[in-house]
PDB file of C-alpha atoms in Angstrom:
ATOM      1  CA  MET A   1      -3.629 -63.180-109.689  1.00 65.00           C
ATOM      2  CA  ARG A   2      -7.349 -62.715-110.177  1.00 76.00           C
ATOM      3  CA  PRO A   3      -9.090 -62.271-113.519  1.00 79.00           C
ATOM      4  CA  THR A   4     -11.652 -59.546-114.014  1.00 82.00           C
ATOM      5  CA  LEU A   5     -15.367 -60.333-113.907  1.00 86.00           C
ATOM      6  CA  TYR A   6     -15.587 -59.967-117.678  1.00 88.00           C
ATOM      7  CA  ALA A   7     -12.663 -62.385-118.149  1.00 87.00           C
ATOM      8  CA  TYR A   8     -14.334 -64.873-115.819  1.00 86.00           C
ATOM      9  CA  VAL A   9     -17.627 -64.720-117.730  1.00 91.00           C
ATOM     10  CA  VAL A  10     -16.089 -65.165-121.202  1.00 92.00           C
ATOM     11  CA  GLY A  11     -13.316 -67.448-119.958  1.00 94.00           C
ATOM     12  CA  TYR A  12      -9.682 -66.707-119.232  1.00 94.00           C
ATOM     13  CA  ARG A  13      -6.262 -68.269-119.603  1.00 95.00           C
ATOM     14  CA  ILE A  14      -3.148 -67.369-117.639  1.00 93.00           C
ATOM     15  CA  LEU A  15      -0.010 -67.652-119.759  1.00 94.00           C
ATOM     16  CA  SER A  16       3.575 -67.405-118.561  1.00 94.00           C
ATOM     17  CA  THR A  17       7.004 -67.226-120.090  1.00 94.00           C
ATOM     18  CA  ASP A  18      10.532 -67.277-118.694  1.00 92.00           C
ATOM     19  CA  ALA A  19      12.627 -64.234-117.804  1.00 89.00           C
ATOM     20  CA  CYS A  20      14.559 -64.013-121.064  1.00 90.00           C
ATOM     21  CA  HIS A  21      11.344 -63.932-123.153  1.00 91.00           C
ATOM     22  CA  ALA A  22       9.301 -61.693-120.826  1.00 90.00           C
ATOM     23  CA  ALA A  23      10.159 -58.448-122.620  1.00 90.00           C
ATOM     24  CA  ALA A  24       9.395 -60.042-125.998  1.00 92.00           C
ATOM     25  CA  LEU A  25       5.966 -61.183-124.785  1.00 92.00           C
ATOM     26  CA  LEU A  26       5.099 -57.725-123.513  1.00 91.00           C
ATOM     27  CA  GLU A  27       6.332 -56.200-126.785  1.00 92.00           C
ATOM     28  CA  LEU A  28       4.171 -58.688-128.710  1.00 92.00           C
ATOM     29  CA  CYS A  29       1.119 -57.604-126.708  1.00 91.00           C
ATOM     30  CA  ARG A  30       1.933 -53.938-127.343  1.00 91.00           C
ATOM     31  CA  CYS A  31       2.573 -54.335-131.101  1.00 90.00           C
ATOM     32  CA  GLU A  32      -0.496 -56.508-131.723  1.00 89.00           C
ATOM     33  CA  SER A  33      -2.724 -54.458-129.362  1.00 91.00           C
ATOM     34  CA  LEU A  34      -3.568 -57.539-127.307  1.00 91.00           C
ATOM     35  CA  PRO A  35      -5.120 -56.559-123.957  1.00 92.00           C
ATOM     36  CA  TYR A  36      -4.121 -58.398-120.807  1.00 91.00           C
ATOM     37  CA  ASN A  37      -4.735 -57.959-117.116  1.00 87.00           C
ATOM     38  CA  ALA A  38      -3.456 -59.331-113.836  1.00 85.00           C
ATOM     39  CA  PHE A  39       0.218 -58.946-114.707  1.00 88.00           C
ATOM     40  CA  SER A  40       2.563 -60.602-112.226  1.00 89.00           C
ATOM     41  CA  TYR A  41       6.159 -61.713-112.128  1.00 85.00           C
ATOM     42  CA  THR A  42       8.042 -64.213-110.059  1.00 83.00           C
ATOM     43  CA  GLU A  43      11.404 -63.893-108.316  1.00 85.00           C
ATOM     44  CA  ASP A  44      13.183 -65.650-111.176  1.00 85.00           C
ATOM     45  CA  GLY A  45      11.910 -62.983-113.610  1.00 83.00           C
ATOM     46  CA  SER A  46       9.230 -64.953-115.447  1.00 88.00           C
ATOM     47  CA  VAL A  47       5.943 -63.179-116.074  1.00 92.00           C
ATOM     48  CA  ARG A  48       2.328 -64.240-115.991  1.00 93.00           C
ATOM     49  CA  LEU A  49      -0.430 -62.499-117.893  1.00 93.00           C
ATOM     50  CA  CYS A  50      -4.162 -63.148-117.823  1.00 93.00           C
ATOM     51  CA  PHE A  51      -6.002 -63.055-121.162  1.00 94.00           C
ATOM     52  CA  THR A  52      -9.542 -63.793-122.251  1.00 93.00           C
ATOM     53  CA  LEU A  53      -9.783 -67.133-124.075  1.00 93.00           C
ATOM     54  CA  TYR A  54     -10.055 -65.517-127.486  1.00 93.00           C
ATOM     55  CA  THR A  55      -7.105 -63.206-126.868  1.00 93.00           C
ATOM     56  CA  ALA A  56      -5.073 -66.095-125.402  1.00 94.00           C
ATOM     57  CA  ARG A  57      -5.501 -68.060-128.650  1.00 94.00           C
ATOM     58  CA  VAL A  58      -4.292 -65.063-130.659  1.00 94.00           C
ATOM     59  CA  VAL A  59      -1.332 -64.594-128.283  1.00 94.00           C
ATOM     60  CA  GLU A  60      -0.389 -68.283-128.528  1.00 94.00           C
ATOM     61  CA  MET A  61      -0.392 -68.170-132.350  1.00 94.00           C
ATOM     62  CA  ALA A  62       1.562 -64.899-132.461  1.00 93.00           C
ATOM     63  CA  ALA A  63       4.041 -66.132-129.830  1.00 94.00           C
ATOM     64  CA  ALA A  64       4.716 -69.215-131.948  1.00 93.00           C
ATOM     65  CA  GLU A  65       5.523 -66.924-134.901  1.00 93.00           C
ATOM     66  CA  TRP A  66       7.781 -64.715-132.746  1.00 92.00           C
ATOM     67  CA  GLY A  67       9.494 -67.747-131.184  1.00 93.00           C
ATOM     68  CA  ILE A  68       8.330 -67.023-127.643  1.00 93.00           C
ATOM     69  CA  PRO A  69       7.784 -70.138-125.500  1.00 95.00           C
ATOM     70  CA  LEU A  70       4.553 -69.964-123.505  1.00 95.00           C
ATOM     71  CA  ALA A  71       3.191 -72.154-120.745  1.00 93.00           C
ATOM     72  CA  VAL A  72      -0.476 -72.345-119.795  1.00 94.00           C
ATOM     73  CA  CYS A  73      -0.739 -71.880-116.039  1.00 92.00           C
ATOM     74  CA  LYS A  74      -4.498 -71.988-115.682  1.00 92.00           C
ATOM     75  CA  THR A  75      -7.661 -71.953-117.754  1.00 92.00           C
ATOM     76  CA  GLY A  76     -10.863 -70.969-116.034  1.00 93.00           C
ATOM     77  CA  GLY A  77     -14.108 -69.074-116.134  1.00 93.00           C
ATOM     78  CA  THR A  78     -17.606 -69.942-117.210  1.00 92.00           C
ATOM     79  CA  PRO A  79     -16.701 -71.995-120.327  1.00 92.00           C
ATOM     80  CA  ALA A  80     -14.350 -74.211-118.298  1.00 90.00           C
ATOM     81  CA  LEU A  81     -17.004 -74.634-115.628  1.00 90.00           C
ATOM     82  CA  LEU A  82     -19.606 -75.623-118.227  1.00 89.00           C
ATOM     83  CA  ARG A  83     -17.184 -78.166-119.765  1.00 88.00           C
ATOM     84  CA  ARG A  84     -16.714 -79.754-116.344  1.00 87.00           C
ATOM     85  CA  LEU A  85     -20.472 -79.832-115.739  1.00 85.00           C
ATOM     86  CA  ILE A  86     -21.199 -81.417-119.110  1.00 86.00           C
ATOM     87  CA  SER A  87     -18.759 -84.206-118.278  1.00 87.00           C
ATOM     88  CA  ARG A  88     -20.913 -84.936-115.211  1.00 89.00           C
ATOM     89  CA  PRO A  89     -24.435 -85.415-116.586  1.00 87.00           C
ATOM     90  CA  GLY A  90     -25.860 -86.367-113.203  1.00 90.00           C
ATOM     91  CA  LEU A  91     -25.314 -82.831-111.924  1.00 87.00           C
ATOM     92  CA  VAL A  92     -27.015 -81.314-114.962  1.00 85.00           C
ATOM     93  CA  VAL A  93     -29.984 -83.687-114.759  1.00 91.00           C
ATOM     94  CA  GLY A  94     -30.263 -83.116-110.995  1.00 92.00           C
ATOM     95  CA  ALA A  95     -30.217 -79.328-111.432  1.00 90.00           C
ATOM     96  CA  VAL A  96     -32.891 -79.460-114.145  1.00 92.00           C
ATOM     97  CA  LEU A  97     -35.098 -81.776-112.083  1.00 95.00           C
ATOM     98  CA  GLY A  98     -34.615 -79.573-109.026  1.00 94.00           C
ATOM     99  CA  LEU A  99     -35.712 -76.484-110.969  1.00 95.00           C
ATOM    100  CA  LEU A 100     -38.745 -78.326-112.332  1.00 94.00           C
ATOM    101  CA  LEU A 101     -39.692 -79.506-108.841  1.00 93.00           C
ATOM    102  CA  LEU A 102     -39.254 -75.995-107.443  1.00 90.00           C
ATOM    103  CA  THR A 103     -41.423 -74.552-110.210  1.00 89.00           C
ATOM    104  CA  ALA A 104     -44.141 -77.174-109.716  1.00 88.00           C
ATOM    105  CA  ALA A 105     -44.068 -76.835-105.914  1.00 88.00           C
ATOM    106  CA  SER A 106     -44.545 -73.065-106.060  1.00 88.00           C
ATOM    107  CA  ARG A 107     -47.911 -73.529-107.776  1.00 89.00           C
ATOM    108  CA  VAL A 108     -49.477 -75.595-104.989  1.00 92.00           C
ATOM    109  CA  VAL A 109     -50.941 -74.725-101.573  1.00 92.00           C
ATOM    110  CA  TRP A 110     -48.564 -76.102 -98.947  1.00 92.00           C
ATOM    111  CA  ASP A 111     -50.107 -74.577 -95.827  1.00 93.00           C
ATOM    112  CA  ILE A 112     -53.321 -72.915 -94.695  1.00 92.00           C
ATOM    113  CA  ARG A 113     -53.193 -70.462 -91.797  1.00 94.00           C
ATOM    114  CA  ILE A 114     -56.501 -69.421 -90.296  1.00 92.00           C
ATOM    115  CA  THR A 115     -56.898 -66.409 -88.012  1.00 92.00           C
ATOM    116  CA  GLY A 116     -59.824 -64.573 -86.441  1.00 88.00           C
ATOM    117  CA  ASN A 117     -62.012 -67.592 -85.707  1.00 86.00           C
ATOM    118  CA  GLU A 118     -63.685 -67.466 -82.329  1.00 85.00           C
ATOM    119  CA  THR A 119     -66.698 -69.777 -82.534  1.00 86.00           C
ATOM    120  CA  VAL A 120     -65.860 -71.992 -85.507  1.00 88.00           C
ATOM    121  CA  SER A 121     -62.912 -74.381 -85.251  1.00 88.00           C
ATOM    122  CA  ASP A 122     -60.005 -74.399 -87.695  1.00 88.00           C
ATOM    123  CA  ARG A 123     -60.920 -77.951 -88.694  1.00 91.00           C
ATOM    124  CA  ALA A 124     -64.495 -76.929 -89.575  1.00 90.00           C
ATOM    125  CA  ILE A 125     -63.235 -74.054 -91.716  1.00 90.00           C
ATOM    126  CA  GLU A 126     -60.757 -76.378 -93.458  1.00 91.00           C
ATOM    127  CA  GLU A 127     -63.580 -78.853 -94.163  1.00 92.00           C
ATOM    128  CA  THR A 128     -65.723 -76.066 -95.632  1.00 91.00           C
ATOM    129  CA  LEU A 129     -62.803 -74.968 -97.808  1.00 92.00           C
ATOM    130  CA  ALA A 130     -62.261 -78.590 -98.901  1.00 91.00           C
ATOM    131  CA  SER A 131     -65.937 -78.915 -99.846  1.00 92.00           C
ATOM    132  CA  CYS A 132     -65.430 -75.875-102.075  1.00 90.00           C
ATOM    133  CA  GLY A 133     -62.370 -77.495-103.707  1.00 90.00           C
ATOM    134  CA  PHE A 134     -59.606 -75.699-101.833  1.00 91.00           C
ATOM    135  CA  GLY A 135     -57.114 -77.210 -99.407  1.00 90.00           C
ATOM    136  CA  VAL A 136     -53.533 -78.281 -98.902  1.00 90.00           C
ATOM    137  CA  GLY A 137     -52.321 -79.668-102.218  1.00 89.00           C
ATOM    138  CA  SER A 138     -54.724 -77.591-104.332  1.00 88.00           C
ATOM    139  CA  SER A 139     -53.277 -75.843-107.339  1.00 87.00           C
ATOM    140  CA  PHE A 140     -53.139 -72.063-107.500  1.00 84.00           C
ATOM    141  CA  LYS A 141     -53.793 -72.303-111.239  1.00 85.00           C
ATOM    142  CA  GLY A 142     -57.065 -70.525-111.897  1.00 83.00           C
ATOM    143  CA  PHE A 143     -57.319 -69.539-108.227  1.00 85.00           C
ATOM    144  CA  ARG A 144     -59.735 -66.644-107.709  1.00 89.00           C
ATOM    145  CA  ALA A 145     -60.043 -65.563-104.100  1.00 88.00           C
ATOM    146  CA  ASP A 146     -63.270 -63.599-104.591  1.00 90.00           C
ATOM    147  CA  VAL A 147     -65.127 -66.578-106.091  1.00 90.00           C
ATOM    148  CA  LEU A 148     -63.845 -68.955-103.406  1.00 91.00           C
ATOM    149  CA  GLU A 149     -64.756 -66.514-100.622  1.00 92.00           C
ATOM    150  CA  ASN A 150     -68.350 -66.308-101.900  1.00 92.00           C
ATOM    151  CA  GLN A 151     -68.587 -70.117-102.161  1.00 90.00           C
ATOM    152  CA  VAL A 152     -67.376 -70.553 -98.570  1.00 91.00           C
ATOM    153  CA  LEU A 153     -69.805 -67.929 -97.219  1.00 91.00           C
ATOM    154  CA  LEU A 154     -72.698 -69.673 -99.006  1.00 91.00           C
ATOM    155  CA  ALA A 155     -71.560 -73.113 -97.765  1.00 91.00           C
ATOM    156  CA  ASP A 156     -71.179 -72.214 -94.076  1.00 89.00           C
ATOM    157  CA  ASP A 157     -73.807 -70.031 -92.331  1.00 88.00           C
ATOM    158  CA  ARG A 158     -71.610 -69.650 -89.238  1.00 89.00           C
ATOM    159  CA  LEU A 159     -69.165 -67.374 -91.112  1.00 89.00           C
ATOM    160  CA  ALA A 160     -70.032 -63.706 -91.610  1.00 89.00           C
ATOM    161  CA  TRP A 161     -66.867 -62.659 -93.452  1.00 91.00           C
ATOM    162  CA  ILE A 162     -63.824 -64.386 -94.969  1.00 92.00           C
ATOM    163  CA  SER A 163     -60.701 -63.145 -96.699  1.00 93.00           C
ATOM    164  CA  ILE A 164     -58.271 -65.431 -98.535  1.00 92.00           C
ATOM    165  CA  ASN A 165     -54.818 -64.089 -99.340  1.00 92.00           C
ATOM    166  CA  ARG A 166     -51.971 -65.911-100.993  1.00 90.00           C
ATOM    167  CA  ARG A 167     -48.376 -65.329 -99.900  1.00 90.00           C
ATOM    168  CA  GLY A 168     -46.112 -67.684-101.805  1.00 88.00           C
ATOM    169  CA  THR A 169     -47.382 -71.213-101.187  1.00 89.00           C
ATOM    170  CA  VAL A 170     -49.299 -70.300 -98.025  1.00 92.00           C
ATOM    171  CA  ALA A 171     -52.982 -69.377 -97.969  1.00 91.00           C
ATOM    172  CA  HIS A 172     -53.731 -66.878 -95.198  1.00 93.00           C
ATOM    173  CA  ILE A 173     -57.411 -66.985 -94.264  1.00 92.00           C
ATOM    174  CA  GLU A 174     -59.090 -64.455 -92.006  1.00 93.00           C
ATOM    175  CA  VAL A 175     -62.612 -65.110 -90.785  1.00 90.00           C
ATOM    176  CA  ARG A 176     -65.260 -63.406 -88.631  1.00 85.00           C
TER     177      ARG A 176
END
């Protein structure tokens, strides 16, 4: 018995009743226009119906008026999941801190990859970039490749051309 995606998002409750009250429960749902899904029955004749949480509350109140005994088999979905998470604050705090760390880490240069250098070493190019204020650990906030490229060309006479491209947290540098 699987609830629909909509029932999972808004929350669901699976209710059951015994064989002698099964027809009355189905008649209650028909008379009150209460939608259900995932209908199943067992060998002893009892039935199980899956309702959204709101509809399950209405069914439980109406069943009490009609004298139909109901048993809650399972409650699930997003609201139940959130209730379980709230009871474990360490998971919530860890998830929030993880998202903050991920956001902060995506705004920093983690790697520099240099290609096209034939006469100038990678280390010399990295030192020139560092003298211009760009290196591993630099923030991408306010990063302007055209300005940095001009600064590097003015700082190092050995370079004739440089291109700095950002792909995620990696700076790809091409030189001639």
